[in-house]
Amino acid sequence: MRPIQEIAERLDLTAADLMTYGEYMAKLRLPVLRQNADRPAGRIILVSAINPTRAGEGKTTVSIGLAQGMQRLGARVALALREPSLGPIFGIKGGGAGGGRCQLEPSTRINMHFTGDMHAIGAAHNLLAALVDNAVHFRSELDLEHRQVFWRRVLDVNDRALRQAVIGLGGRLNGVPRETGFDITAASEVMGILCLAEDLADLKRRLGNILVGFDRAGAPVTAGRLKATGAMAALLHDAILPNLVQSSEGVPALVHGGPFGNIAHGCNSVIATKSAAARAEYVVTEAGFGFDLGAEKFFDLKCRSAGIWPSAVVLVVTVRALRTHGGGNPDTGGTVEEIRAGMEHLYHHVESVQAFGFEPVITINRFAGDREADLAAIEAGCREHGLNVARFDGFERGGTGGESLADAVIQAAARPRPPARFLYALDESPERKILAVASTIYGASEVVYSRAALKDLERIRTLGYEQLPICIAKTHLSLSSDPARVGHQDGFELPVESVRICAGVGYLLALTGDIVTMPGLSATPAAQRIDLSDDGEVLGV
């Protein structure tokens, strides 16, 4: 690793521009963010993927390797990526900072607390929850109806036992008993707000707009009415500043924010993306899970809010994911025919990319043990459909293994940038917005609403929130809401169980199927493989 001041110099930053956390991590100071607005913006490269397997297909590894390959070709490049959540780290993934020779460094520190952003977000969120219950306990002038409070608490660890809870037990001194629960911190609306906020003023405005519940007359109660905005912003005074680290080969990386892709909008912060674009010729960023979740929200939510638009789109595929979508078992191997069948799933995602005006660069993230016949079948299928395809071997070879992809991406980004194109207009009804996403991106023929969701939509119209864009929470394993329905999907019904008002972050959250906002641990969680050695080294991440 290089000293962080050396990495900062590659972005025209000085030591005075940094708030350092040891030798290898820093935050950009507030004046830098204001200076960035006066600098020309570089080209943004979006990395997405087809629907992944449960283990993931390596988008972060590809993003880092792509940037390292571009740097080897002489490009001035920076990364703008999400922070890992402790939930997946101790759950399935065991880490969220890339892998092999394409990692963010210092990877263990980044995976385990980093600069404390996640904890600050959790503290701000839970402070608001405490103020809500305090207002109920003291029967404040807000006259909050405790059965109409829907602001939950958060924790950055997967814990299914906390999805539903009863609080306030033990007598009058302990508050008013009511049902509530916990979400994971990455699903917090405060996280979403931090990642879409343009500056401190915008952060405070959005925090004040958070809707926590309703009073006995049915009027909305916000964080602003609870006088919580100032204290919440104070807890976030460092968390809003983007973090500067480096890749395995010294590419500057602004790693900031981490909203879940299947529950929230799944993109790193607007502040980090714009800061990277102000300091580099190219910015490589990613969106959570497959194109149907993170990338659609990148366009319809993040780009719409921030006024940005990428210059190229990369779509990551793997042999094991295509085999899954072709009806095979990714763990036992299979036939080339399964790969060819799974290509229909890829072609669907290509059409989704084209809906936003782009021709994607397809990259095959090669895993150890992949057979040449399977890799060749993917390349042949792409070329038959006129798709630009490049292999990626960065896990083992670092930037050298990403050079062919880097060359293809630089060529794609050199073409005239398509104009901004969204799937729906903000003045359309929430139902039409949901159908636009469901039909165009998922392949659904119809959206079916539960009785609770219909009541939610009625209240949304009554309160005047129908102009907000839509964030759809759905499984990442399938184009449909059923994780077992892999492959190419067409003509199915998308069930919407509820629609939440996220007025602070600025969208309506439509929950589909059995989606949960607090994940659980697996039967053999990654936490059981993580340890601390006698000399203080974290193992197993």
mmCIF file with all atom_site columns, C-alpha atoms in Angstrom, residues 23-186:
data_model
loop_
_atom_site.group_PDB
_atom_site.id
_atom_site.type_symbol
_atom_site.label_atom_id
_atom_site.label_alt_id
_atom_site.label_comp_id
_atom_site.label_asym_id
_atom_site.label_entity_id
_atom_site.label_seq_id
_atom_site.pdbx_PDB_ins_code
_atom_site.Cartn_x
_atom_site.Cartn_y
_atom_site.Cartn_z
_atom_site.occupancy
_atom_site.B_iso_or_equiv
_atom_site.pdbx_formal_charge
_atom_site.auth_seq_id
_atom_site.auth_comp_id
_atom_site.auth_asym_id
_atom_site.auth_atom_id
_atom_site.pdbx_PDB_model_num
ATOM 1   C CA . GLU A 1 23  ? -1.439  5.863   7.088   1.00 0.00 ? 23  GLU A CA 1
ATOM 2   C CA . TYR A 1 24  ? -3.827  4.420   4.503   1.00 0.00 ? 24  TYR A CA 1
ATOM 3   C CA . MET A 1 25  ? -7.325  5.904   4.978   1.00 0.00 ? 25  MET A CA 1
ATOM 4   C CA . ALA A 1 26  ? -8.688  9.430   4.898   1.00 0.00 ? 26  ALA A CA 1
ATOM 5   C CA . LYS A 1 27  ? -11.809 11.511  4.400   1.00 0.00 ? 27  LYS A CA 1
ATOM 6   C CA . LEU A 1 28  ? -12.050 14.493  2.071   1.00 0.00 ? 28  LEU A CA 1
ATOM 7   C CA . ARG A 1 29  ? -12.629 17.678  4.055   1.00 0.00 ? 29  ARG A CA 1
ATOM 8   C CA . LEU A 1 30  ? -15.741 19.758  3.475   1.00 0.00 ? 30  LEU A CA 1
ATOM 9   C CA . PRO A 1 31  ? -14.005 22.586  1.530   1.00 0.00 ? 31  PRO A CA 1
ATOM 10  C CA . VAL A 1 32  ? -12.858 20.033  -1.078  1.00 0.00 ? 32  VAL A CA 1
ATOM 11  C CA . LEU A 1 33  ? -16.471 19.078  -1.798  1.00 0.00 ? 33  LEU A CA 1
ATOM 12  C CA . ARG A 1 34  ? -17.285 22.719  -2.481  1.00 0.00 ? 34  ARG A CA 1
ATOM 13  C CA . GLN A 1 35  ? -14.263 23.110  -4.761  1.00 0.00 ? 35  GLN A CA 1
ATOM 14  C CA . ASN A 1 36  ? -15.270 20.040  -6.788  1.00 0.00 ? 36  ASN A CA 1
ATOM 15  C CA . ALA A 1 37  ? -18.370 21.801  -8.110  1.00 0.00 ? 37  ALA A CA 1
ATOM 16  C CA . ASP A 1 38  ? -16.166 24.123  -10.187 1.00 0.00 ? 38  ASP A CA 1
ATOM 17  C CA . ARG A 1 39  ? -14.196 21.336  -11.901 1.00 0.00 ? 39  ARG A CA 1
ATOM 18  C CA . PRO A 1 40  ? -15.198 19.607  -15.173 1.00 0.00 ? 40  PRO A CA 1
ATOM 19  C CA . ALA A 1 41  ? -16.661 16.123  -14.704 1.00 0.00 ? 41  ALA A CA 1
ATOM 20  C CA . GLY A 1 42  ? -15.054 12.971  -16.020 1.00 0.00 ? 42  GLY A CA 1
ATOM 21  C CA . ARG A 1 43  ? -16.821 10.046  -17.675 1.00 0.00 ? 43  ARG A CA 1
ATOM 22  C CA . ILE A 1 44  ? -18.771 7.684   -15.396 1.00 0.00 ? 44  ILE A CA 1
ATOM 23  C CA . ILE A 1 45  ? -18.602 3.930   -16.104 1.00 0.00 ? 45  ILE A CA 1
ATOM 24  C CA . LEU A 1 46  ? -21.409 1.880   -14.522 1.00 0.00 ? 46  LEU A CA 1
ATOM 25  C CA . VAL A 1 47  ? -20.709 -1.769  -13.682 1.00 0.00 ? 47  VAL A CA 1
ATOM 26  C CA . SER A 1 48  ? -23.749 -4.022  -13.272 1.00 0.00 ? 48  SER A CA 1
ATOM 27  C CA . ALA A 1 49  ? -24.521 -7.719  -13.754 1.00 0.00 ? 49  ALA A CA 1
ATOM 28  C CA . ILE A 1 50  ? -27.097 -10.367 -14.540 1.00 0.00 ? 50  ILE A CA 1
ATOM 29  C CA . ASN A 1 51  ? -29.043 -11.822 -11.606 1.00 0.00 ? 51  ASN A CA 1
ATOM 30  C CA . PRO A 1 52  ? -26.404 -13.387 -9.359  1.00 0.00 ? 52  PRO A CA 1
ATOM 31  C CA . THR A 1 53  ? -26.142 -16.636 -7.471  1.00 0.00 ? 53  THR A CA 1
ATOM 32  C CA . ARG A 1 54  ? -26.204 -16.383 -3.671  1.00 0.00 ? 54  ARG A CA 1
ATOM 33  C CA . ALA A 1 55  ? -22.411 -16.066 -3.591  1.00 0.00 ? 55  ALA A CA 1
ATOM 34  C CA . GLY A 1 56  ? -22.379 -13.075 -5.955  1.00 0.00 ? 56  GLY A CA 1
ATOM 35  C CA . GLU A 1 57  ? -20.646 -12.760 -9.315  1.00 0.00 ? 57  GLU A CA 1
ATOM 36  C CA . GLY A 1 58  ? -17.815 -10.388 -8.395  1.00 0.00 ? 58  GLY A CA 1
ATOM 37  C CA . LYS A 1 59  ? -19.003 -6.945  -9.534  1.00 0.00 ? 59  LYS A CA 1
ATOM 38  C CA . THR A 1 60  ? -16.748 -5.192  -7.018  1.00 0.00 ? 60  THR A CA 1
ATOM 39  C CA . THR A 1 61  ? -13.759 -7.296  -8.079  1.00 0.00 ? 61  THR A CA 1
ATOM 40  C CA . VAL A 1 62  ? -14.502 -6.500  -11.742 1.00 0.00 ? 62  VAL A CA 1
ATOM 41  C CA . SER A 1 63  ? -14.937 -2.792  -10.992 1.00 0.00 ? 63  SER A CA 1
ATOM 42  C CA . ILE A 1 64  ? -11.563 -2.648  -9.247  1.00 0.00 ? 64  ILE A CA 1
ATOM 43  C CA . GLY A 1 65  ? -9.834  -4.751  -11.911 1.00 0.00 ? 65  GLY A CA 1
ATOM 44  C CA . LEU A 1 66  ? -11.364 -2.621  -14.671 1.00 0.00 ? 66  LEU A CA 1
ATOM 45  C CA . ALA A 1 67  ? -10.026 0.548   -13.043 1.00 0.00 ? 67  ALA A CA 1
ATOM 46  C CA . GLN A 1 68  ? -6.602  -1.067  -12.601 1.00 0.00 ? 68  GLN A CA 1
ATOM 47  C CA . GLY A 1 69  ? -6.621  -2.135  -16.263 1.00 0.00 ? 69  GLY A CA 1
ATOM 48  C CA . MET A 1 70  ? -7.557  1.397   -17.355 1.00 0.00 ? 70  MET A CA 1
ATOM 49  C CA . GLN A 1 71  ? -4.739  2.794   -15.226 1.00 0.00 ? 71  GLN A CA 1
ATOM 50  C CA . ARG A 1 72  ? -2.293  0.382   -16.905 1.00 0.00 ? 72  ARG A CA 1
ATOM 51  C CA . LEU A 1 73  ? -3.465  1.741   -20.285 1.00 0.00 ? 73  LEU A CA 1
ATOM 52  C CA . GLY A 1 74  ? -2.601  5.264   -19.154 1.00 0.00 ? 74  GLY A CA 1
ATOM 53  C CA . ALA A 1 75  ? -6.048  6.532   -18.136 1.00 0.00 ? 75  ALA A CA 1
ATOM 54  C CA . ARG A 1 76  ? -6.526  8.857   -15.161 1.00 0.00 ? 76  ARG A CA 1
ATOM 55  C CA . VAL A 1 77  ? -9.125  6.814   -13.293 1.00 0.00 ? 77  VAL A CA 1
ATOM 56  C CA . ALA A 1 78  ? -10.772 6.641   -9.878  1.00 0.00 ? 78  ALA A CA 1
ATOM 57  C CA . LEU A 1 79  ? -13.221 4.265   -8.212  1.00 0.00 ? 79  LEU A CA 1
ATOM 58  C CA . ALA A 1 80  ? -16.479 5.274   -6.523  1.00 0.00 ? 80  ALA A CA 1
ATOM 59  C CA . LEU A 1 81  ? -17.816 2.270   -4.594  1.00 0.00 ? 81  LEU A CA 1
ATOM 60  C CA . ARG A 1 82  ? -20.068 1.345   -1.668  1.00 0.00 ? 82  ARG A CA 1
ATOM 61  C CA . GLU A 1 83  ? -18.915 0.578   1.852   1.00 0.00 ? 83  GLU A CA 1
ATOM 62  C CA . PRO A 1 84  ? -19.366 -3.033  3.004   1.00 0.00 ? 84  PRO A CA 1
ATOM 63  C CA . SER A 1 85  ? -22.045 -3.844  5.565   1.00 0.00 ? 85  SER A CA 1
ATOM 64  C CA . LEU A 1 86  ? -21.230 -6.096  8.511   1.00 0.00 ? 86  LEU A CA 1
ATOM 65  C CA . GLY A 1 87  ? -24.403 -8.072  7.763   1.00 0.00 ? 87  GLY A CA 1
ATOM 66  C CA . PRO A 1 88  ? -23.143 -9.801  4.583   1.00 0.00 ? 88  PRO A CA 1
ATOM 67  C CA . ILE A 1 89  ? -19.572 -9.914  5.904   1.00 0.00 ? 89  ILE A CA 1
ATOM 68  C CA . PHE A 1 90  ? -20.579 -12.071 8.872   1.00 0.00 ? 90  PHE A CA 1
ATOM 69  C CA . GLY A 1 91  ? -23.403 -13.703 6.915   1.00 0.00 ? 91  GLY A CA 1
ATOM 70  C CA . ILE A 1 92  ? -22.547 -15.150 3.498   1.00 0.00 ? 92  ILE A CA 1
ATOM 71  C CA . LYS A 1 93  ? -19.837 -13.124 1.781   1.00 0.00 ? 93  LYS A CA 1
ATOM 72  C CA . GLY A 1 94  ? -17.149 -12.881 4.464   1.00 0.00 ? 94  GLY A CA 1
ATOM 73  C CA . GLY A 1 95  ? -16.038 -9.576  2.912   1.00 0.00 ? 95  GLY A CA 1
ATOM 74  C CA . GLY A 1 96  ? -17.157 -6.841  0.537   1.00 0.00 ? 96  GLY A CA 1
ATOM 75  C CA . ALA A 1 97  ? -13.970 -5.136  -0.656  1.00 0.00 ? 97  ALA A CA 1
ATOM 76  C CA . GLY A 1 98  ? -13.202 -7.116  -3.820  1.00 0.00 ? 98  GLY A CA 1
ATOM 77  C CA . GLY A 1 99  ? -10.985 -10.165 -3.997  1.00 0.00 ? 99  GLY A CA 1
ATOM 78  C CA . GLY A 1 100 ? -7.692  -11.649 -5.124  1.00 0.00 ? 100 GLY A CA 1
ATOM 79  C CA . ARG A 1 101 ? -5.484  -9.017  -6.771  1.00 0.00 ? 101 ARG A CA 1
ATOM 80  C CA . CYS A 1 102 ? -8.425  -6.639  -7.151  1.00 0.00 ? 102 CYS A CA 1
ATOM 81  C CA . GLN A 1 103 ? -9.145  -5.454  -3.629  1.00 0.00 ? 103 GLN A CA 1
ATOM 82  C CA . LEU A 1 104 ? -9.699  -2.213  -1.802  1.00 0.00 ? 104 LEU A CA 1
ATOM 83  C CA . GLU A 1 105 ? -6.960  -1.633  0.745   1.00 0.00 ? 105 GLU A CA 1
ATOM 84  C CA . PRO A 1 106 ? -6.661  -1.820  3.707   1.00 0.00 ? 106 PRO A CA 1
ATOM 85  C CA . SER A 1 107 ? -9.345  -4.436  3.078   1.00 0.00 ? 107 SER A CA 1
ATOM 86  C CA . THR A 1 108 ? -9.718  -5.685  6.654   1.00 0.00 ? 108 THR A CA 1
ATOM 87  C CA . ARG A 1 109 ? -10.178 -2.168  8.040   1.00 0.00 ? 109 ARG A CA 1
ATOM 88  C CA . ILE A 1 110 ? -12.669 -1.335  5.280   1.00 0.00 ? 110 ILE A CA 1
ATOM 89  C CA . ASN A 1 111 ? -14.670 -4.498  6.015   1.00 0.00 ? 111 ASN A CA 1
ATOM 90  C CA . MET A 1 112 ? -14.583 -4.078  9.803   1.00 0.00 ? 112 MET A CA 1
ATOM 91  C CA . HIS A 1 113 ? -15.873 -0.611  10.883  1.00 0.00 ? 113 HIS A CA 1
ATOM 92  C CA . PHE A 1 114 ? -13.854 1.461   8.353   1.00 0.00 ? 114 PHE A CA 1
ATOM 93  C CA . THR A 1 115 ? -14.140 5.129   9.413   1.00 0.00 ? 115 THR A CA 1
ATOM 94  C CA . GLY A 1 116 ? -17.306 4.589   11.446  1.00 0.00 ? 116 GLY A CA 1
ATOM 95  C CA . ASP A 1 117 ? -19.858 5.764   8.852   1.00 0.00 ? 117 ASP A CA 1
ATOM 96  C CA . MET A 1 118 ? -22.169 2.784   9.363   1.00 0.00 ? 118 MET A CA 1
ATOM 97  C CA . HIS A 1 119 ? -22.213 3.306   13.120  1.00 0.00 ? 119 HIS A CA 1
ATOM 98  C CA . ALA A 1 120 ? -22.929 7.028   12.729  1.00 0.00 ? 120 ALA A CA 1
ATOM 99  C CA . ILE A 1 121 ? -25.849 6.258   10.424  1.00 0.00 ? 121 ILE A CA 1
ATOM 100 C CA . GLY A 1 122 ? -27.187 3.673   12.878  1.00 0.00 ? 122 GLY A CA 1
ATOM 101 C CA . ALA A 1 123 ? -26.829 6.140   15.766  1.00 0.00 ? 123 ALA A CA 1
ATOM 102 C CA . ALA A 1 124 ? -28.673 8.902   13.880  1.00 0.00 ? 124 ALA A CA 1
ATOM 103 C CA . HIS A 1 125 ? -31.451 6.499   12.896  1.00 0.00 ? 125 HIS A CA 1
ATOM 104 C CA . ASN A 1 126 ? -31.861 5.122   16.430  1.00 0.00 ? 126 ASN A CA 1
ATOM 105 C CA . LEU A 1 127 ? -31.729 8.595   17.983  1.00 0.00 ? 127 LEU A CA 1
ATOM 106 C CA . LEU A 1 128 ? -34.811 9.446   15.928  1.00 0.00 ? 128 LEU A CA 1
ATOM 107 C CA . ALA A 1 129 ? -36.468 6.211   17.106  1.00 0.00 ? 129 ALA A CA 1
ATOM 108 C CA . ALA A 1 130 ? -35.749 7.155   20.727  1.00 0.00 ? 130 ALA A CA 1
ATOM 109 C CA . LEU A 1 131 ? -37.184 10.650  20.192  1.00 0.00 ? 131 LEU A CA 1
ATOM 110 C CA . VAL A 1 132 ? -40.319 9.129   18.642  1.00 0.00 ? 132 VAL A CA 1
ATOM 111 C CA . ASP A 1 133 ? -40.950 6.849   21.625  1.00 0.00 ? 133 ASP A CA 1
ATOM 112 C CA . ASN A 1 134 ? -40.089 9.669   24.007  1.00 0.00 ? 134 ASN A CA 1
ATOM 113 C CA . ALA A 1 135 ? -42.772 11.845  22.400  1.00 0.00 ? 135 ALA A CA 1
ATOM 114 C CA . VAL A 1 136 ? -45.285 9.010   22.747  1.00 0.00 ? 136 VAL A CA 1
ATOM 115 C CA . HIS A 1 137 ? -44.304 8.420   26.392  1.00 0.00 ? 137 HIS A CA 1
ATOM 116 C CA . PHE A 1 138 ? -44.699 12.059  27.412  1.00 0.00 ? 138 PHE A CA 1
ATOM 117 C CA . ARG A 1 139 ? -47.792 12.594  25.227  1.00 0.00 ? 139 ARG A CA 1
ATOM 118 C CA . SER A 1 140 ? -46.171 15.595  23.568  1.00 0.00 ? 140 SER A CA 1
ATOM 119 C CA . GLU A 1 141 ? -48.123 18.219  21.674  1.00 0.00 ? 141 GLU A CA 1
ATOM 120 C CA . LEU A 1 142 ? -47.511 16.198  18.509  1.00 0.00 ? 142 LEU A CA 1
ATOM 121 C CA . ASP A 1 143 ? -50.087 13.706  19.814  1.00 0.00 ? 143 ASP A CA 1
ATOM 122 C CA . LEU A 1 144 ? -48.379 10.760  18.116  1.00 0.00 ? 144 LEU A CA 1
ATOM 123 C CA . GLU A 1 145 ? -50.576 7.680   17.748  1.00 0.00 ? 145 GLU A CA 1
ATOM 124 C CA . HIS A 1 146 ? -48.340 4.827   18.905  1.00 0.00 ? 146 HIS A CA 1
ATOM 125 C CA . ARG A 1 147 ? -50.157 2.340   16.666  1.00 0.00 ? 147 ARG A CA 1
ATOM 126 C CA . GLN A 1 148 ? -49.349 4.588   13.678  1.00 0.00 ? 148 GLN A CA 1
ATOM 127 C CA . VAL A 1 149 ? -45.582 4.795   14.273  1.00 0.00 ? 149 VAL A CA 1
ATOM 128 C CA . PHE A 1 150 ? -43.647 2.930   11.595  1.00 0.00 ? 150 PHE A CA 1
ATOM 129 C CA . TRP A 1 151 ? -40.086 4.188   12.217  1.00 0.00 ? 151 TRP A CA 1
ATOM 130 C CA . ARG A 1 152 ? -38.175 1.062   13.272  1.00 0.00 ? 152 ARG A CA 1
ATOM 131 C CA . ARG A 1 153 ? -34.682 0.657   14.709  1.00 0.00 ? 153 ARG A CA 1
ATOM 132 C CA . VAL A 1 154 ? -31.568 -0.588  12.888  1.00 0.00 ? 154 VAL A CA 1
ATOM 133 C CA . LEU A 1 155 ? -28.574 -2.836  13.518  1.00 0.00 ? 155 LEU A CA 1
ATOM 134 C CA . ASP A 1 156 ? -25.662 -3.611  11.189  1.00 0.00 ? 156 ASP A CA 1
ATOM 135 C CA . VAL A 1 157 ? -25.760 -7.370  11.825  1.00 0.00 ? 157 VAL A CA 1
ATOM 136 C CA . ASN A 1 158 ? -28.033 -9.982  10.269  1.00 0.00 ? 158 ASN A CA 1
ATOM 137 C CA . ASP A 1 159 ? -30.473 -11.050 13.008  1.00 0.00 ? 159 ASP A CA 1
ATOM 138 C CA . ARG A 1 160 ? -33.808 -12.574 12.002  1.00 0.00 ? 160 ARG A CA 1
ATOM 139 C CA . ALA A 1 161 ? -34.994 -12.697 15.646  1.00 0.00 ? 161 ALA A CA 1
ATOM 140 C CA . LEU A 1 162 ? -35.305 -8.909  15.625  1.00 0.00 ? 162 LEU A CA 1
ATOM 141 C CA . ARG A 1 163 ? -37.519 -8.584  12.553  1.00 0.00 ? 163 ARG A CA 1
ATOM 142 C CA . GLN A 1 164 ? -40.577 -8.288  14.790  1.00 0.00 ? 164 GLN A CA 1
ATOM 143 C CA . ALA A 1 165 ? -40.403 -7.102  18.404  1.00 0.00 ? 165 ALA A CA 1
ATOM 144 C CA . VAL A 1 166 ? -42.500 -5.635  21.203  1.00 0.00 ? 166 VAL A CA 1
ATOM 145 C CA . ILE A 1 167 ? -40.977 -2.725  23.126  1.00 0.00 ? 167 ILE A CA 1
ATOM 146 C CA . GLY A 1 168 ? -41.993 -0.671  26.152  1.00 0.00 ? 168 GLY A CA 1
ATOM 147 C CA . LEU A 1 169 ? -42.707 -3.656  28.399  1.00 0.00 ? 169 LEU A CA 1
ATOM 148 C CA . GLY A 1 170 ? -42.133 -3.568  32.151  1.00 0.00 ? 170 GLY A CA 1
ATOM 149 C CA . GLY A 1 171 ? -44.459 -0.824  33.367  1.00 0.00 ? 171 GLY A CA 1
ATOM 150 C CA . ARG A 1 172 ? -45.158 2.864   32.749  1.00 0.00 ? 172 ARG A CA 1
ATOM 151 C CA . LEU A 1 173 ? -41.560 3.977   33.383  1.00 0.00 ? 173 LEU A CA 1
ATOM 152 C CA . ASN A 1 174 ? -40.379 1.959   30.373  1.00 0.00 ? 174 ASN A CA 1
ATOM 153 C CA . GLY A 1 175 ? -42.610 3.647   27.810  1.00 0.00 ? 175 GLY A CA 1
ATOM 154 C CA . VAL A 1 176 ? -45.702 2.672   25.866  1.00 0.00 ? 176 VAL A CA 1
ATOM 155 C CA . PRO A 1 177 ? -45.840 -0.974  24.717  1.00 0.00 ? 177 PRO A CA 1
ATOM 156 C CA . ARG A 1 178 ? -46.073 -1.311  20.945  1.00 0.00 ? 178 ARG A CA 1
ATOM 157 C CA . GLU A 1 179 ? -45.018 -3.582  18.107  1.00 0.00 ? 179 GLU A CA 1
ATOM 158 C CA . THR A 1 180 ? -41.972 -2.622  16.071  1.00 0.00 ? 180 THR A CA 1
ATOM 159 C CA . GLY A 1 181 ? -38.803 -4.289  14.806  1.00 0.00 ? 181 GLY A CA 1
ATOM 160 C CA . PHE A 1 182 ? -35.304 -3.858  13.420  1.00 0.00 ? 182 PHE A CA 1
ATOM 161 C CA . ASP A 1 183 ? -33.972 -3.363  9.892   1.00 0.00 ? 183 ASP A CA 1
ATOM 162 C CA . ILE A 1 184 ? -30.357 -3.738  8.859   1.00 0.00 ? 184 ILE A CA 1
ATOM 163 C CA . THR A 1 185 ? -28.487 -0.418  8.840   1.00 0.00 ? 185 THR A CA 1
ATOM 164 C CA . ALA A 1 186 ? -27.969 -0.576  5.079   1.00 0.00 ? 186 ALA A CA 1
#
